[in-house]
Amino acid sequence: MSGDGNSLERRFGELSCARIVELITDYLEGALDEDVRVRFEEHLCYCPPCREYLAQMRATVRAAGRLTESDVPQETMEALMRAFRDETHG
Amino acid sequence: MRGYGFTTAEGRGAYDGAAWPPPSPSGPGAWTAAPAPSPLQGRVRAHRIEDLPFAIDEALWVVELDGDVRRERRLTSGARGRLVARIGAWDGACAADYARDCEVRAQERAVDGPDGADGELMRGYLDDLHTCVTGGLPRVTAAGAAGYIGARIAGIAAGPGRYDEGAAAERTTQARWLAARLDLADHPG
């Protein structure tokens, strides 16, 4: 689409793909106000990659919601904990 | 309450992921609601004719909503919904005609369009629109995008301070096109 994302949002209220990524969790939780929800959905109407991203996020949230701690293999759990410690301790 | 609703080719709502069972020869499909997480808290949506250009997708249906039906911006929502009948005339060929119609109106607006930066912006959108119509996109995807870009061009053509008015008028024209082509009624039976 012509124009850069920031200027299009200022002038036309158009959300860029980057803004869709930022807002997607709030969208899925029904936490966007109506004006932003409308603009979010208008973007989806012409942007197949963002539609696909939404479908993937929805599937991920559903799958994660069914997991319990005991479903995660010990090896994976230890790798995740190591990564978390490395991240939080620089 | 009855209205219209688009789904993907697989019968899912693109926004809320709701799975809509198809109608059978003996009657409407089973009632459905949107699975969590969902943008309308489990409610499903239908559309009035004027909302349809904002929701274009592969399959168009007459939809029945039930339970705390509410009018919201660009949609009507209900606690549950079901598919009543498919509007078979909405297909790839119809979507391609819709996109071409959007382009023709946009080209007409460009003839007396603005100069300067807005003129350049409009020409860029016209190129985008032409790419949509001719560029090998799936026809329904192209239709959704053509409607959006056509409204953008109409808004710019309306002149300074009149963007929203111009874009809304073009969206109204798109909705009327769909109603006429698909023989849609304000209150589908």
Short mmCIF file of C-alpha atoms in Angstrom, two decimals:
data_model
loop_
_atom_site.label_atom_id
_atom_site.label_comp_id
_atom_site.label_asym_id
_atom_site.label_seq_id
_atom_site.Cartn_x
_atom_site.Cartn_y
_atom_site.Cartn_z
CA MET A 1 0.00 0.00 0.00
CA SER A 2 1.28 3.48 -0.84
CA GLY A 3 2.67 5.70 1.93
CA ASP A 4 4.50 4.98 5.15
CA GLY A 5 2.77 3.48 8.17
CA ASN A 6 3.17 6.38 10.59
CA SER A 7 1.85 9.05 8.25
CA LEU A 8 -1.05 6.84 7.14
CA GLU A 9 -2.09 6.26 10.74
CA ARG A 10 -1.95 9.97 11.52
CA ARG A 11 -3.90 11.04 8.46
CA PHE A 12 -6.31 8.19 7.77
CA GLY A 13 -6.37 6.22 11.01
CA GLU A 14 -4.92 3.26 9.12
CA LEU A 15 -3.18 0.68 11.28
CA SER A 16 0.11 -0.68 9.98
CA CYS A 17 0.99 -4.36 10.16
CA ALA A 18 3.37 -3.54 13.02
CA ARG A 19 0.49 -1.97 14.97
CA ILE A 20 -1.65 -5.05 14.30
CA VAL A 21 1.09 -7.18 15.89
CA GLU A 22 1.17 -4.87 18.91
CA LEU A 23 -2.59 -4.91 19.36
CA ILE A 24 -3.40 -8.52 18.57
CA THR A 25 -3.54 -9.79 22.14
CA ASP A 26 -5.89 -7.02 23.20
CA TYR A 27 -8.00 -7.70 20.12
CA LEU A 28 -8.33 -11.38 20.92
CA GLU A 29 -9.29 -10.57 24.51
CA GLY A 30 -11.94 -8.08 23.40
CA ALA A 31 -10.02 -5.32 25.15
CA LEU A 32 -9.83 -2.78 22.28
CA ASP A 33 -12.19 0.15 22.28
CA GLU A 34 -14.67 0.11 19.44
CA ASP A 35 -12.87 2.62 17.22
CA VAL A 36 -9.61 0.68 17.35
CA ARG A 37 -11.45 -2.64 16.91
CA VAL A 38 -13.07 -1.28 13.73
CA ARG A 39 -9.73 -0.09 12.34
CA PHE A 40 -8.09 -3.38 13.30
CA GLU A 41 -10.71 -5.35 11.38
CA GLU A 42 -10.55 -2.99 8.41
CA HIS A 43 -6.84 -3.79 8.14
CA LEU A 44 -7.59 -7.51 8.21
CA CYS A 45 -10.01 -7.10 5.33
CA TYR A 46 -7.20 -6.21 2.92
CA CYS A 47 -4.14 -7.85 4.51
CA PRO A 48 -3.99 -11.67 4.17
CA PRO A 49 -0.70 -12.00 6.12
CA CYS A 50 -2.24 -10.31 9.17
CA ARG A 51 -5.32 -12.50 8.88
CA GLU A 52 -3.08 -15.54 8.88
CA TYR A 53 -1.16 -14.18 11.85
CA LEU A 54 -4.44 -13.69 13.74
CA ALA A 55 -5.48 -17.28 13.01
CA GLN A 56 -2.09 -18.56 14.20
CA MET A 57 -2.24 -16.50 17.39
CA ARG A 58 -5.75 -17.75 18.12
CA ALA A 59 -4.63 -21.34 17.63
CA THR A 60 -1.59 -20.78 19.84
CA VAL A 61 -3.62 -19.27 22.66
CA ARG A 62 -6.08 -22.17 22.53
CA ALA A 63 -3.34 -24.79 22.50
CA ALA A 64 -1.44 -23.11 25.31
CA GLY A 65 -4.64 -22.88 27.33
CA ARG A 66 -4.94 -26.67 27.26
CA LEU A 67 -1.37 -27.33 28.44
CA THR A 68 -0.48 -27.97 32.05
CA GLU A 69 3.00 -27.93 33.57
CA SER A 70 3.09 -31.71 33.58
CA ASP A 71 2.57 -31.74 29.79
CA VAL A 72 5.97 -30.10 29.25
CA PRO A 73 8.86 -32.60 28.96
CA GLN A 74 11.49 -32.24 31.70
CA GLU A 75 14.22 -31.50 29.16
CA THR A 76 12.16 -28.71 27.59
CA MET A 77 11.30 -27.29 31.00
CA GLU A 78 14.97 -27.14 31.98
CA ALA A 79 15.91 -25.44 28.70
CA LEU A 80 13.16 -22.88 29.19
CA MET A 81 14.26 -22.20 32.76
CA ARG A 82 17.87 -21.77 31.64
CA ALA A 83 16.80 -19.33 28.92
CA PHE A 84 14.66 -17.41 31.41
CA ARG A 85 17.54 -17.16 33.91
CA ASP A 86 19.95 -16.01 31.19
CA GLU A 87 17.47 -13.36 30.08
CA THR A 88 16.73 -12.00 33.55
CA HIS A 89 20.37 -12.00 34.67
CA GLY A 90 21.71 -10.41 31.52
CA MET B 1 -32.66 -11.17 13.84
CA ARG B 2 -31.46 -12.04 10.38
CA GLY B 3 -28.62 -10.42 8.46
CA TYR B 4 -25.71 -11.47 6.33
CA GLY B 5 -22.35 -12.94 7.20
CA PHE B 6 -19.12 -13.80 5.43
CA THR B 7 -17.04 -16.84 6.29
CA THR B 8 -13.85 -18.35 4.97
CA ALA B 9 -14.16 -21.16 2.44
CA GLU B 10 -13.95 -23.55 5.39
CA GLY B 11 -16.92 -21.93 7.12
CA ARG B 12 -15.04 -20.01 9.79
CA GLY B 13 -15.40 -16.41 10.86
CA ALA B 14 -12.16 -14.68 9.93
CA TYR B 15 -12.24 -12.37 12.93
CA ASP B 16 -13.46 -14.59 15.74
CA GLY B 17 -12.61 -18.06 14.41
CA ALA B 18 -16.18 -19.26 14.98
CA ALA B 19 -16.99 -22.49 13.12
CA TRP B 20 -20.36 -22.16 11.39
CA PRO B 21 -22.00 -25.51 10.54
CA PRO B 22 -23.57 -25.28 7.06
CA PRO B 23 -27.32 -25.45 6.56
CA SER B 24 -28.79 -28.73 5.35
CA PRO B 25 -31.68 -29.37 2.95
CA SER B 26 -33.92 -29.74 6.00
CA GLY B 27 -33.06 -26.40 7.59
CA PRO B 28 -30.49 -24.01 9.05
CA GLY B 29 -27.14 -25.11 10.40
CA ALA B 30 -26.57 -25.74 14.09
CA TRP B 31 -26.28 -22.78 16.46
CA THR B 32 -22.73 -21.67 17.11
CA ALA B 33 -20.81 -19.23 19.30
CA ALA B 34 -17.25 -17.93 19.08
CA PRO B 35 -14.63 -19.93 20.96
CA ALA B 36 -12.37 -18.13 23.43
CA PRO B 37 -10.38 -16.02 22.97
CA SER B 38 -12.66 -13.89 20.86
CA PRO B 39 -12.90 -10.16 20.20
CA LEU B 40 -16.61 -9.99 21.07
CA GLN B 41 -16.38 -12.18 24.19
CA GLY B 42 -17.86 -15.25 22.57
CA ARG B 43 -20.55 -13.41 20.64
CA VAL B 44 -20.88 -13.96 16.91
CA ARG B 45 -21.60 -11.39 14.26
CA ALA B 46 -23.84 -10.67 11.32
CA HIS B 47 -23.99 -7.68 9.02
CA ARG B 48 -26.44 -5.28 7.53
CA ILE B 49 -25.96 -4.58 3.87
CA GLU B 50 -24.06 -1.35 4.60
CA ASP B 51 -21.52 -3.28 6.67
CA LEU B 52 -20.69 -5.88 4.04
CA PRO B 53 -17.88 -4.05 2.19
CA PHE B 54 -15.91 -4.04 5.45
CA ALA B 55 -16.10 -7.79 5.94
CA ILE B 56 -15.63 -9.38 2.51
CA ASP B 57 -14.62 -13.03 2.52
CA GLU B 58 -15.03 -16.24 0.53
CA ALA B 59 -18.60 -17.29 1.30
CA LEU B 60 -21.67 -15.15 1.96
CA TRP B 61 -24.64 -16.39 3.96
CA VAL B 62 -27.97 -15.36 5.40
CA VAL B 63 -27.27 -15.51 9.13
CA GLU B 64 -29.68 -15.68 12.04
CA LEU B 65 -28.62 -14.26 15.41
CA ASP B 66 -30.23 -15.02 18.73
CA GLY B 67 -29.77 -13.96 22.34
CA ASP B 68 -29.10 -10.38 23.43
CA VAL B 69 -28.76 -9.11 19.87
CA ARG B 70 -26.90 -5.79 19.77
CA ARG B 71 -26.10 -3.29 17.05
CA GLU B 72 -22.43 -2.30 17.14
CA ARG B 73 -20.23 -0.33 14.74
CA ARG B 74 -20.15 -2.17 11.40
CA LEU B 75 -21.75 -5.32 12.78
CA THR B 76 -24.61 -6.78 14.74
CA SER B 77 -23.74 -9.33 17.43
CA GLY B 78 -25.62 -12.03 19.23
CA ALA B 79 -24.93 -14.70 21.83
CA ARG B 80 -25.28 -17.35 19.17
CA GLY B 81 -25.88 -17.60 15.45
CA ARG B 82 -26.57 -20.03 12.66
CA LEU B 83 -26.32 -20.13 8.88
CA VAL B 84 -29.69 -20.11 7.13
CA ALA B 85 -28.77 -20.16 3.44
CA ARG B 86 -25.81 -19.47 1.21
CA ILE B 87 -25.83 -16.55 -1.22
CA GLY B 88 -24.42 -18.57 -4.09
CA ALA B 89 -24.13 -15.59 -6.42
CA TRP B 90 -21.19 -14.31 -4.36
CA ASP B 91 -18.28 -16.14 -5.93
CA GLY B 92 -14.93 -15.39 -7.51
CA ALA B 93 -16.44 -13.95 -10.66
CA CYS B 94 -18.69 -11.63 -8.68
CA ALA B 95 -15.76 -10.59 -6.49
CA ALA B 96 -13.71 -9.77 -9.58
CA ASP B 97 -16.55 -7.63 -10.98
CA TYR B 98 -16.83 -5.84 -7.64
CA ALA B 99 -13.10 -5.04 -7.66
CA ARG B 100 -13.26 -3.79 -11.25
CA ASP B 101 -16.21 -1.58 -10.37
CA CYS B 102 -14.21 -0.06 -7.51
CA GLU B 103 -11.37 0.65 -9.92
CA VAL B 104 -13.61 2.29 -12.52
CA ARG B 105 -15.03 4.71 -9.94
CA ALA B 106 -11.55 5.47 -8.64
CA GLN B 107 -10.28 6.23 -12.14
CA GLU B 108 -13.22 8.58 -12.72
CA ARG B 109 -12.41 10.42 -9.50
CA ALA B 110 -8.78 10.74 -10.49
CA VAL B 111 -9.67 12.65 -13.67
CA ASP B 112 -10.58 15.71 -11.59
CA GLY B 113 -8.40 14.73 -8.67
CA PRO B 114 -6.16 16.96 -6.58
CA ASP B 115 -2.74 18.28 -7.60
CA GLY B 116 0.44 18.21 -5.60
CA ALA B 117 1.17 15.71 -2.87
CA ASP B 118 -2.41 14.44 -2.69
CA GLY B 119 -2.45 13.93 -6.44
CA GLU B 120 0.72 11.90 -6.20
CA LEU B 121 -0.70 9.89 -3.31
CA MET B 122 -3.89 9.22 -5.26
CA ARG B 123 -1.92 8.03 -8.30
CA GLY B 124 -0.03 5.66 -6.02
CA TYR B 125 -3.30 4.27 -4.71
CA LEU B 126 -4.62 3.92 -8.26
CA ASP B 127 -1.55 1.84 -9.09
CA ASP B 128 -2.17 -0.27 -5.97
CA LEU B 129 -5.80 -0.71 -6.97
CA HIS B 130 -4.90 -1.73 -10.51
CA THR B 131 -2.43 -4.27 -9.11
CA CYS B 132 -5.22 -5.67 -6.94
CA VAL B 133 -7.53 -6.07 -9.90
CA THR B 134 -4.97 -7.51 -12.31
CA GLY B 135 -2.12 -8.79 -10.18
CA GLY B 136 -3.07 -12.37 -9.62
CA LEU B 137 -4.33 -12.08 -6.04
CA PRO B 138 -7.12 -14.46 -5.05
CA ARG B 139 -10.23 -12.75 -6.36
CA VAL B 140 -11.97 -12.36 -3.00
CA THR B 141 -8.79 -10.98 -1.42
CA ALA B 142 -8.52 -8.53 -4.29
CA ALA B 143 -12.14 -7.47 -3.79
CA GLY B 144 -11.61 -6.68 -0.10
CA ALA B 145 -8.48 -4.70 -0.87
CA ALA B 146 -10.04 -2.91 -3.86
CA GLY B 147 -12.92 -1.75 -1.71
CA TYR B 148 -10.54 -0.41 0.89
CA ILE B 149 -8.30 1.40 -1.59
CA GLY B 150 -11.30 2.71 -3.52
CA ALA B 151 -12.62 4.28 -0.32
CA ARG B 152 -9.22 5.82 0.36
CA ILE B 153 -9.13 7.37 -3.10
CA ALA B 154 -12.66 8.69 -2.71
CA GLY B 155 -11.73 10.26 0.61
CA ILE B 156 -8.73 12.05 -0.86
CA ALA B 157 -10.74 13.15 -3.90
CA ALA B 158 -13.38 14.68 -1.64
CA GLY B 159 -10.87 17.36 -0.70
CA PRO B 160 -9.35 18.77 2.48
CA GLY B 161 -11.40 18.15 5.61
CA ARG B 162 -13.84 15.87 3.78
CA TYR B 163 -11.91 12.62 3.81
CA ASP B 164 -14.32 10.67 6.05
CA GLU B 165 -17.34 11.88 4.11
CA GLY B 166 -15.85 10.86 0.75
CA ALA B 167 -14.66 7.46 1.96
CA ALA B 168 -18.02 6.70 3.58
CA ALA B 169 -19.90 7.63 0.40
CA GLU B 170 -17.76 5.20 -1.60
CA ARG B 171 -18.39 2.44 0.95
CA THR B 172 -22.12 3.10 0.62
CA THR B 173 -21.83 2.77 -3.15
CA GLN B 174 -19.98 -0.53 -2.72
CA ALA B 175 -22.72 -1.84 -0.43
CA ARG B 176 -25.41 -0.82 -2.92
CA TRP B 177 -23.49 -2.60 -5.68
CA LEU B 178 -23.48 -5.80 -3.62
CA ALA B 179 -27.17 -5.47 -2.78
CA ALA B 180 -28.13 -4.97 -6.43
CA ARG B 181 -25.87 -7.69 -7.84
CA LEU B 182 -26.73 -10.26 -5.19
CA ASP B 183 -30.38 -9.29 -4.76
CA LEU B 184 -29.96 -8.70 -1.04
CA ALA B 185 -32.82 -7.45 1.14
CA ASP B 186 -32.60 -5.20 4.19
CA HIS B 187 -34.39 -7.88 6.18
CA PRO B 188 -33.57 -11.28 4.62
CA GLY B 189 -36.25 -13.89 4.99
#
